[in-house]
XYZ file of C-alpha atoms in Angstrom:
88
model
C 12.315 -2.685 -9.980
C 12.052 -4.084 -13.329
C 14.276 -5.304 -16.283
C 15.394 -7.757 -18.786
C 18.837 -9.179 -17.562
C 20.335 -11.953 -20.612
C 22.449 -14.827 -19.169
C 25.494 -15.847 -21.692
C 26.775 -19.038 -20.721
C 29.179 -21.645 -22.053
C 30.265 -24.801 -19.964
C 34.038 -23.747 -19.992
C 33.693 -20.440 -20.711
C 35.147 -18.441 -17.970
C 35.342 -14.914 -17.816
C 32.906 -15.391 -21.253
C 30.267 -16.429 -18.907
C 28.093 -13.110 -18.184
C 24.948 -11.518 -16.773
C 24.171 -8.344 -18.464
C 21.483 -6.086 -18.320
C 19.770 -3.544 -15.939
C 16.869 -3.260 -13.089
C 15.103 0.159 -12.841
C 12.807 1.591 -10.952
C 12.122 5.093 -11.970
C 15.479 7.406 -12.077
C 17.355 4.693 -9.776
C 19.429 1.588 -12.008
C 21.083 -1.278 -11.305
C 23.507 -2.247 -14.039
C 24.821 -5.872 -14.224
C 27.873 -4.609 -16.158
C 30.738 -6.664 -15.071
C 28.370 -9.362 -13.313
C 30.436 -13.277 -14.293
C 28.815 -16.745 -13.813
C 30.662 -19.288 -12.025
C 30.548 -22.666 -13.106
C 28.249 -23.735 -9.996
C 25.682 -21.296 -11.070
C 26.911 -18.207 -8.605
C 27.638 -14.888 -10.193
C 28.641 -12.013 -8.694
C 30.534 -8.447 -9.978
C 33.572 -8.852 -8.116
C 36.795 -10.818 -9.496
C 36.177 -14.216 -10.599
C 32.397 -13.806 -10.308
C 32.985 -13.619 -6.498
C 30.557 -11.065 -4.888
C 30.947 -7.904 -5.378
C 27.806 -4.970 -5.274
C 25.956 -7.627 -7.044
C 25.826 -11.539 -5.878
C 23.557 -14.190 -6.542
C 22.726 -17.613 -7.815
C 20.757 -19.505 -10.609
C 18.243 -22.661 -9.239
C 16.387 -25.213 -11.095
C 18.686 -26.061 -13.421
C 19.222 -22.351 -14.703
C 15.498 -21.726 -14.559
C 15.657 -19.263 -12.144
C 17.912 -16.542 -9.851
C 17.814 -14.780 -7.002
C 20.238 -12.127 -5.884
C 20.731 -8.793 -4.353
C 22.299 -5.367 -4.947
C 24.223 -3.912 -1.466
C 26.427 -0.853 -3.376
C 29.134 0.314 -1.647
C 28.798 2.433 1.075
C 25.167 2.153 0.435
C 22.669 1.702 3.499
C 20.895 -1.404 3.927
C 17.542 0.833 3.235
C 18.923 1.232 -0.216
C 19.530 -2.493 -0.823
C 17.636 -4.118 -3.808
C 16.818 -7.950 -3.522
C 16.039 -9.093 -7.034
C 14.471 -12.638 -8.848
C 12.797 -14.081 -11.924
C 12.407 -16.762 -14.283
C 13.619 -18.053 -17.675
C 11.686 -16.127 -20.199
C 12.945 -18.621 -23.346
């Protein structure tokens, strides 16, 4: 998998705070539509940021993330553990 995903964050900002983008690899996409930051760095595409089919964190002071994708009714085999780095 492979993709651009664009944190928006604002200390304060809520439901404002997003993750947005997509992972692809070939005719199989993950969208982060949805996907809220948390104030302690969490996100996640259920309410409130909580986990939903998406959940993860940022580390080194927003430097970073690491997450996964478990869809619902999905089998583990179709799971997609996902990472990177700041890019700016």
């Amino acid at each position: 998998y492979g993709g651009t995903l664009t944190a928006n964050y604002v200390s304060g900002g809520g439901s404002s705070n997003t993750l947005a983008g997509s992972i692809t690899n070939g005719s199989n996409t993950v969208s982060f539509t949805g996907t809220t930051i948390k104030s302690n760095g969490a996100f996640g595409n259920g309410a409130g940021g909580n986990p939903g089919t998406i959940q993860g964190q940022f580390y080194n002071n927003a430097n970073a993330l690491a997450g996964i994708y478990a869809g619902s009714g999905v089998p583990a085999s179709s799971s997609v553990a996902f990472g990177g780095s700041r890019s700016n």
